[in-house]
C-alpha cells in the first residue's frame, strides 16, 4: 500500500489535520514553560529587569547544557500531542504515519543515520584542517559528556517530531486534500522552511538561507515519497542535527552547545553555503539512495494522482 494512501483507511477529513496540528502546537507550547520559567528566574537573579527581557536575553542566560535540555523538552511534549492526535483524532497508528511497510524498517533508519553522520562529520573535519583559523577548540570533557547524554536522548526526539509532522502527518493530510503528490511535497516543504524563519541563523545570514531550509524539506519529502516511508528521513535528520550539535557550534546558531569545536568565522550566504547543499549535495544523495533501494517510477511517485484504493479488505473512512 502506498504511503499517502494509507490515510484512506482512517478518519482523514482535512479539518482533523488542522485540529491535530493545533493539539501538537499546544503541547509543544506547554513544554516551553520549564525553559521560560527557569530563564526568567535566572535573568532576574542576575540583576536583569523583567521589563527589559527579550528572547535573545533568555536564550543566553542559562548554562548551555541546561538551555539545550529545556529547549528540546518542548519537542517531547509535542510528541505526546502528536500521538494523541494520531490515535484519537484519526484512529490511526504511529506505524502507518511512519511507513507503508508492514513494520518500521530500522535498518533504513540506521543506514541513513550512519551514512549522513559519517559524511557530515567528515566535511566538518576537512573544513577544520583546511581553515583552522575559522575554529577554536571548545572541548571540555565533563561538559561534553553531559552534552552527549542530553543530545543523544533528546535531539532524535526533536528531529523525529519534525519528520512526523511534515513528512508523515501533514504529508498524508495534504495528500487527502489535494488527491495528488506534488502539492503535499511542496506545502510541507514550504511550511517546514517557514517554521525556521525565526531562527537566529536567518537574522545573521538573511532570508536567502530559507532556500536551504525549504530545499532540505523538499529533499526529505522526496526521500519519503520515493521510499514509501519516513525511515530514511528520520535517520538523516537525526544525524544532521546530532553530529552538528556535538562537533561544532557558533554564537549565531539556534543551538548553543559545549561542542568539540566552535566556528568563529564570519558566515556567508553565497553559493557554497546555501546552494551547493541544495542543488548539488542533496541530488547526489538522492541518486545514491535510489541505487541502494532500487527506486523506480519517479514521475508517478512525485507527481501522480492519489485515488482511493478499491479492495475487499480496505475500508475507506470519511
Short mmCIF file of C-alpha atoms in Angstrom, two decimals:
data_model
loop_
_atom_site.label_atom_id
_atom_site.label_comp_id
_atom_site.label_asym_id
_atom_site.label_seq_id
_atom_site.Cartn_x
_atom_site.Cartn_y
_atom_site.Cartn_z
CA UNK A 1 0.00 0.00 0.00
CA UNK A 2 1.19 3.49 -0.92
CA UNK A 3 2.45 5.66 1.97
CA UNK A 4 -0.01 8.53 1.49
CA UNK A 5 -2.92 6.26 0.56
CA UNK A 6 -2.79 4.64 3.98
CA UNK A 7 -4.67 7.67 5.27
CA UNK A 8 -7.74 6.48 3.34
CA UNK A 9 -8.10 3.76 5.97
CA UNK A 10 -8.53 6.24 8.84
CA UNK A 11 -10.56 9.35 9.57
CA UNK A 12 -8.99 11.77 7.12
CA UNK A 13 -11.18 14.87 6.74
CA UNK A 14 -8.79 17.81 6.42
CA UNK A 15 -10.24 19.65 9.43
CA UNK A 16 -8.87 16.82 11.58
CA UNK A 17 -5.34 17.63 10.43
CA UNK A 18 -5.85 21.29 11.30
CA UNK A 19 -7.15 20.39 14.76
CA UNK A 20 -4.38 17.81 15.19
CA UNK A 21 -1.74 20.41 14.30
CA UNK A 22 -3.25 22.72 16.91
CA UNK A 23 -3.10 19.96 19.54
CA UNK A 24 0.57 19.34 18.77
CA UNK A 25 1.33 23.06 18.94
CA UNK A 26 -0.44 23.43 22.31
CA UNK A 27 1.54 20.56 23.81
CA UNK A 28 4.80 21.99 22.43
CA UNK A 29 4.00 25.42 23.90
CA UNK A 30 3.25 23.86 27.29
CA UNK A 31 6.61 22.13 27.00
CA UNK A 32 8.30 25.53 26.71
CA UNK A 33 7.11 26.61 30.15
CA UNK A 34 10.01 24.99 32.09
CA UNK A 35 12.55 26.82 29.90
CA UNK A 36 10.72 30.14 30.16
CA UNK A 37 10.35 29.91 33.94
CA UNK A 38 13.96 28.84 34.52
CA UNK A 39 15.33 31.51 32.18
CA UNK A 40 13.23 34.29 33.75
CA UNK A 41 14.28 33.35 37.28
CA UNK A 42 17.94 33.22 36.24
CA UNK A 43 17.69 36.51 34.35
CA UNK A 44 16.15 38.32 37.32
CA UNK A 45 18.61 36.69 39.75
CA UNK A 46 21.45 38.08 37.63
CA UNK A 47 20.07 41.58 38.11
CA UNK A 48 18.02 41.86 34.95
CA UNK A 49 14.67 43.58 34.78
CA UNK A 50 11.51 41.81 33.66
CA UNK A 51 10.64 44.86 31.57
CA UNK A 52 13.89 44.53 29.63
CA UNK A 53 13.61 40.80 28.87
CA UNK A 54 13.62 39.62 25.28
CA UNK A 55 14.03 36.24 23.61
CA UNK A 56 17.74 36.69 22.95
CA UNK A 57 18.40 37.56 26.60
CA UNK A 58 16.52 34.48 27.81
CA UNK A 59 18.30 32.21 25.33
CA UNK A 60 21.73 33.21 26.61
CA UNK A 61 21.13 33.35 30.35
CA UNK A 62 21.20 29.61 31.10
CA UNK A 63 24.17 27.25 31.06
CA UNK A 64 24.31 25.75 27.52
CA UNK A 65 23.61 22.13 28.51
CA UNK A 66 20.65 23.13 30.67
CA UNK A 67 19.49 25.51 27.95
CA UNK A 68 19.63 22.71 25.37
CA UNK A 69 17.79 20.26 27.63
CA UNK A 70 14.95 22.69 28.38
CA UNK A 71 14.62 23.80 24.76
CA UNK A 72 14.41 20.23 23.49
CA UNK A 73 11.98 19.26 26.22
CA UNK A 74 9.19 21.04 24.36
CA UNK A 75 9.59 18.57 21.48
CA UNK A 76 8.99 15.67 23.87
CA UNK A 77 5.73 17.34 24.92
CA UNK A 78 4.90 17.92 21.25
CA UNK A 79 5.40 14.23 20.58
CA UNK A 80 2.75 13.43 23.18
CA UNK A 81 0.38 15.78 21.34
CA UNK A 82 1.18 14.03 18.05
CA UNK A 83 0.40 10.60 19.50
CA UNK A 84 -2.90 11.87 20.91
CA UNK A 85 -3.91 13.46 17.60
CA UNK A 86 -2.99 10.42 15.53
CA UNK A 87 -4.63 7.89 17.84
CA UNK A 88 -7.77 9.65 19.00
CA UNK A 89 -8.50 12.17 16.23
CA UNK A 90 -7.77 9.88 13.28
CA UNK A 91 -7.96 6.37 14.74
CA UNK A 92 -4.53 5.75 13.22
CA UNK A 93 -1.34 4.04 14.37
CA UNK A 94 2.06 5.73 14.53
CA UNK A 95 3.39 2.96 12.30
CA UNK A 96 1.03 3.91 9.46
CA UNK A 97 2.20 7.54 9.74
CA UNK A 98 5.77 6.26 9.54
CA UNK A 99 5.83 3.78 6.69
CA UNK A 100 3.83 1.77 4.17
CA UNK A 101 5.80 -1.34 5.14
CA UNK A 102 4.36 -3.96 7.48
CA UNK A 103 6.70 -2.71 10.18
CA UNK A 104 9.14 0.16 10.61
CA UNK A 105 12.43 -0.65 8.86
CA UNK A 106 15.01 0.27 11.48
CA UNK A 107 17.83 -0.82 9.17
CA UNK A 108 16.86 2.03 6.86
CA UNK A 109 16.89 4.49 9.78
CA UNK A 110 20.32 3.26 10.87
CA UNK A 111 21.74 3.31 7.35
CA UNK A 112 20.70 6.91 6.71
CA UNK A 113 21.89 7.95 10.18
CA UNK A 114 25.35 6.41 9.83
CA UNK A 115 25.74 7.35 6.18
CA UNK A 116 24.99 11.05 6.68
CA UNK A 117 26.66 11.13 10.10
CA UNK A 118 29.95 9.96 8.60
CA UNK A 119 29.68 12.37 5.68
CA UNK A 120 28.75 15.44 7.73
CA UNK A 121 31.45 14.67 10.33
CA UNK A 122 33.97 14.24 7.55
CA UNK A 123 33.03 17.57 5.97
CA UNK A 124 33.42 19.35 9.31
CA UNK A 125 36.84 17.78 9.89
CA UNK A 126 38.01 18.58 6.36
CA UNK A 127 36.95 22.20 6.74
CA UNK A 128 38.72 22.34 10.11
CA UNK A 129 42.02 21.19 8.59
CA UNK A 130 41.65 23.44 5.55
CA UNK A 131 40.67 26.56 7.56
CA UNK A 132 41.83 26.03 11.16
CA UNK A 133 41.70 29.78 11.75
CA UNK A 134 37.90 29.58 11.44
CA UNK A 135 37.62 27.40 14.55
CA UNK A 136 38.62 27.38 18.18
CA UNK A 137 38.99 24.27 20.33
CA UNK A 138 35.94 24.18 22.59
CA UNK A 139 36.25 20.71 24.15
CA UNK A 140 35.69 20.30 27.91
CA UNK A 141 35.32 16.64 28.85
CA UNK A 142 32.78 16.88 31.70
CA UNK A 143 30.53 19.35 29.90
CA UNK A 144 30.86 17.43 26.64
CA UNK A 145 29.78 14.17 28.30
CA UNK A 146 26.67 15.89 29.65
CA UNK A 147 26.04 17.29 26.17
CA UNK A 148 26.30 13.78 24.70
CA UNK A 149 23.73 12.49 27.19
CA UNK A 150 21.26 15.33 26.54
CA UNK A 151 21.80 15.31 22.78
CA UNK A 152 21.52 11.54 22.31
CA UNK A 153 18.33 11.41 24.38
CA UNK A 154 16.51 14.48 23.07
CA UNK A 155 17.78 15.52 19.63
CA UNK A 156 16.34 12.39 17.94
CA UNK A 157 13.01 13.26 19.57
CA UNK A 158 13.24 16.81 18.19
CA UNK A 159 14.13 15.71 14.66
CA UNK A 160 11.64 12.82 14.69
CA UNK A 161 8.79 15.10 15.75
CA UNK A 162 9.56 17.43 12.85
CA UNK A 163 9.65 14.49 10.46
CA UNK A 164 6.40 13.02 11.79
CA UNK A 165 4.64 16.37 11.46
CA UNK A 166 5.87 17.34 8.00
CA UNK A 167 6.87 14.15 6.16
CA UNK A 168 4.25 11.96 7.85
CA UNK A 169 1.16 13.57 9.34
CA UNK A 170 0.80 16.61 7.07
CA UNK A 171 2.12 14.79 4.01
CA UNK A 172 -0.80 12.40 4.32
CA UNK A 173 -3.20 15.19 5.27
CA UNK A 174 -2.41 17.39 2.25
CA UNK A 175 -2.46 14.26 0.10
CA UNK A 176 -6.02 13.55 1.18
CA UNK A 177 -6.95 17.16 0.46
CA UNK A 178 -5.27 17.58 -2.93
CA UNK A 179 -5.52 13.98 -4.20
CA UNK A 180 -2.07 14.37 -5.73
CA UNK A 181 1.54 14.10 -4.56
CA UNK A 182 3.23 17.28 -5.68
CA UNK A 183 1.11 19.61 -3.54
CA UNK A 184 1.81 17.75 -0.24
CA UNK A 185 5.51 17.69 -1.13
CA UNK A 186 5.56 21.42 -1.88
CA UNK A 187 3.32 22.52 1.01
CA UNK A 188 5.11 20.53 3.70
CA UNK A 189 8.49 21.78 2.44
CA UNK A 190 7.43 25.44 2.43
CA UNK A 191 5.82 25.18 5.88
CA UNK A 192 8.89 23.32 7.18
CA UNK A 193 11.12 26.09 5.89
CA UNK A 194 8.79 28.77 7.27
CA UNK A 195 9.00 27.25 10.74
CA UNK A 196 12.71 28.15 10.74
CA UNK A 197 12.22 31.80 9.79
CA UNK A 198 12.66 32.98 13.39
CA UNK A 199 15.92 31.05 13.89
CA UNK A 200 18.90 33.29 14.67
CA UNK A 201 20.59 31.92 11.54
CA UNK A 202 18.07 33.83 9.43
CA UNK A 203 18.84 37.04 11.29
CA UNK A 204 22.55 36.50 10.74
CA UNK A 205 22.56 35.17 7.19
CA UNK A 206 19.47 36.86 5.78
CA UNK A 207 16.38 35.40 4.14
CA UNK A 208 18.47 33.74 1.45
CA UNK A 209 19.09 30.92 3.91
CA UNK A 210 15.42 29.99 3.53
CA UNK A 211 16.44 28.36 0.24
CA UNK A 212 18.40 25.86 2.33
CA UNK A 213 15.55 25.17 4.77
CA UNK A 214 12.90 24.75 2.08
CA UNK A 215 15.33 22.76 -0.07
CA UNK A 216 16.03 20.46 2.85
CA UNK A 217 12.28 19.96 3.28
CA UNK A 218 11.97 19.05 -0.41
CA UNK A 219 14.85 16.59 -0.14
CA UNK A 220 13.37 14.86 2.92
CA UNK A 221 9.93 14.83 1.30
CA UNK A 222 11.30 13.20 -1.86
CA UNK A 223 13.04 10.60 0.30
CA UNK A 224 9.73 9.81 1.97
CA UNK A 225 7.61 9.62 -1.20
CA UNK A 226 10.13 7.61 -3.21
CA UNK A 227 10.81 5.17 -0.38
CA UNK A 228 7.17 4.87 0.75
CA UNK A 229 8.12 5.68 4.31
CA UNK A 230 9.88 8.12 6.60
CA UNK A 231 12.70 5.84 7.79
CA UNK A 232 15.45 7.41 5.65
CA UNK A 233 14.28 10.93 6.52
CA UNK A 234 14.23 10.06 10.23
CA UNK A 235 17.80 8.78 10.16
CA UNK A 236 19.15 11.61 8.01
CA UNK A 237 17.59 14.40 10.07
CA UNK A 238 18.73 12.89 13.39
CA UNK A 239 22.31 12.54 12.14
CA UNK A 240 22.35 16.07 10.72
CA UNK A 241 21.35 17.71 14.00
CA UNK A 242 23.07 15.34 16.42
CA UNK A 243 26.53 15.29 14.83
CA UNK A 244 26.31 19.03 14.23
CA UNK A 245 25.47 19.74 17.88
CA UNK A 246 28.30 17.53 19.13
CA UNK A 247 31.03 18.64 16.74
CA UNK A 248 30.60 22.36 16.08
CA UNK A 249 28.56 25.34 17.25
CA UNK A 250 28.63 29.09 16.72
CA UNK A 251 27.38 32.14 18.58
CA UNK A 252 24.76 32.83 15.91
CA UNK A 253 23.15 29.36 15.70
CA UNK A 254 19.93 28.27 17.39
CA UNK A 255 21.65 25.51 19.41
CA UNK A 256 24.43 26.72 21.68
CA UNK A 257 26.36 23.66 22.86
CA UNK A 258 29.61 22.58 24.52
CA UNK A 259 30.69 21.12 21.18
CA UNK A 260 34.18 19.97 20.29
CA UNK A 261 34.75 22.96 18.02
CA UNK A 262 33.38 26.48 17.84
CA UNK A 263 33.08 28.23 14.49
CA UNK A 264 34.34 31.82 14.87
CA UNK A 265 34.36 32.70 11.18
CA UNK A 266 32.05 35.29 9.68
CA UNK A 267 29.32 33.32 7.96
CA UNK A 268 28.41 33.98 4.37
CA UNK A 269 25.33 33.29 2.33
CA UNK A 270 26.91 32.63 -1.02
CA UNK A 271 26.71 29.74 -3.45
CA UNK A 272 28.87 27.43 -1.37
CA UNK A 273 27.00 27.92 1.89
CA UNK A 274 23.41 27.59 0.66
CA UNK A 275 23.11 26.48 -2.94
CA UNK A 276 25.70 23.67 -3.10
CA UNK A 277 23.93 21.59 -0.40
CA UNK A 278 20.52 22.06 -2.03
CA UNK A 279 21.42 21.80 -5.72
CA UNK A 280 24.50 19.55 -5.62
CA UNK A 281 24.75 17.50 -2.41
CA UNK A 282 21.07 16.59 -2.00
CA UNK A 283 20.62 15.42 -5.63
CA UNK A 284 23.74 13.25 -5.32
CA UNK A 285 22.35 11.76 -2.10
CA UNK A 286 19.04 11.03 -3.83
CA UNK A 287 20.88 9.19 -6.60
CA UNK A 288 22.78 7.13 -4.01
CA UNK A 289 19.64 6.23 -2.06
CA UNK A 290 17.86 5.41 -5.32
CA UNK A 291 20.64 2.98 -6.27
CA UNK A 292 20.70 1.36 -2.83
CA UNK A 293 16.92 0.90 -2.58
CA UNK A 294 16.20 0.47 -6.32
CA UNK A 295 13.66 3.28 -6.67
CA UNK A 296 11.68 3.43 -9.91
CA UNK A 297 8.69 5.31 -11.33
CA UNK A 298 9.79 8.74 -10.08
CA UNK A 299 7.15 10.64 -12.07
CA UNK A 300 4.24 8.74 -10.57
CA UNK A 301 5.55 8.77 -7.02
CA UNK A 302 6.27 12.50 -7.01
CA UNK A 303 3.59 13.90 -9.32
CA UNK A 304 0.92 11.22 -9.67
CA UNK A 305 -2.68 11.38 -8.52
CA UNK A 306 -3.99 9.78 -5.35
CA UNK A 307 -7.10 7.67 -5.70
CA UNK A 308 -8.88 5.70 -3.01
CA UNK A 309 -7.97 2.01 -3.26
CA UNK A 310 -10.79 -0.37 -4.07
CA UNK A 311 -10.28 -3.77 -2.42
CA UNK A 312 -12.46 -6.04 -0.36
CA UNK A 313 -10.36 -5.66 2.74
CA UNK A 314 -9.75 -1.95 2.56
CA UNK A 315 -12.43 0.30 4.02
CA UNK A 316 -12.38 3.99 3.20
CA UNK A 317 -13.41 6.14 6.17
CA UNK A 318 -14.92 9.60 5.65
#
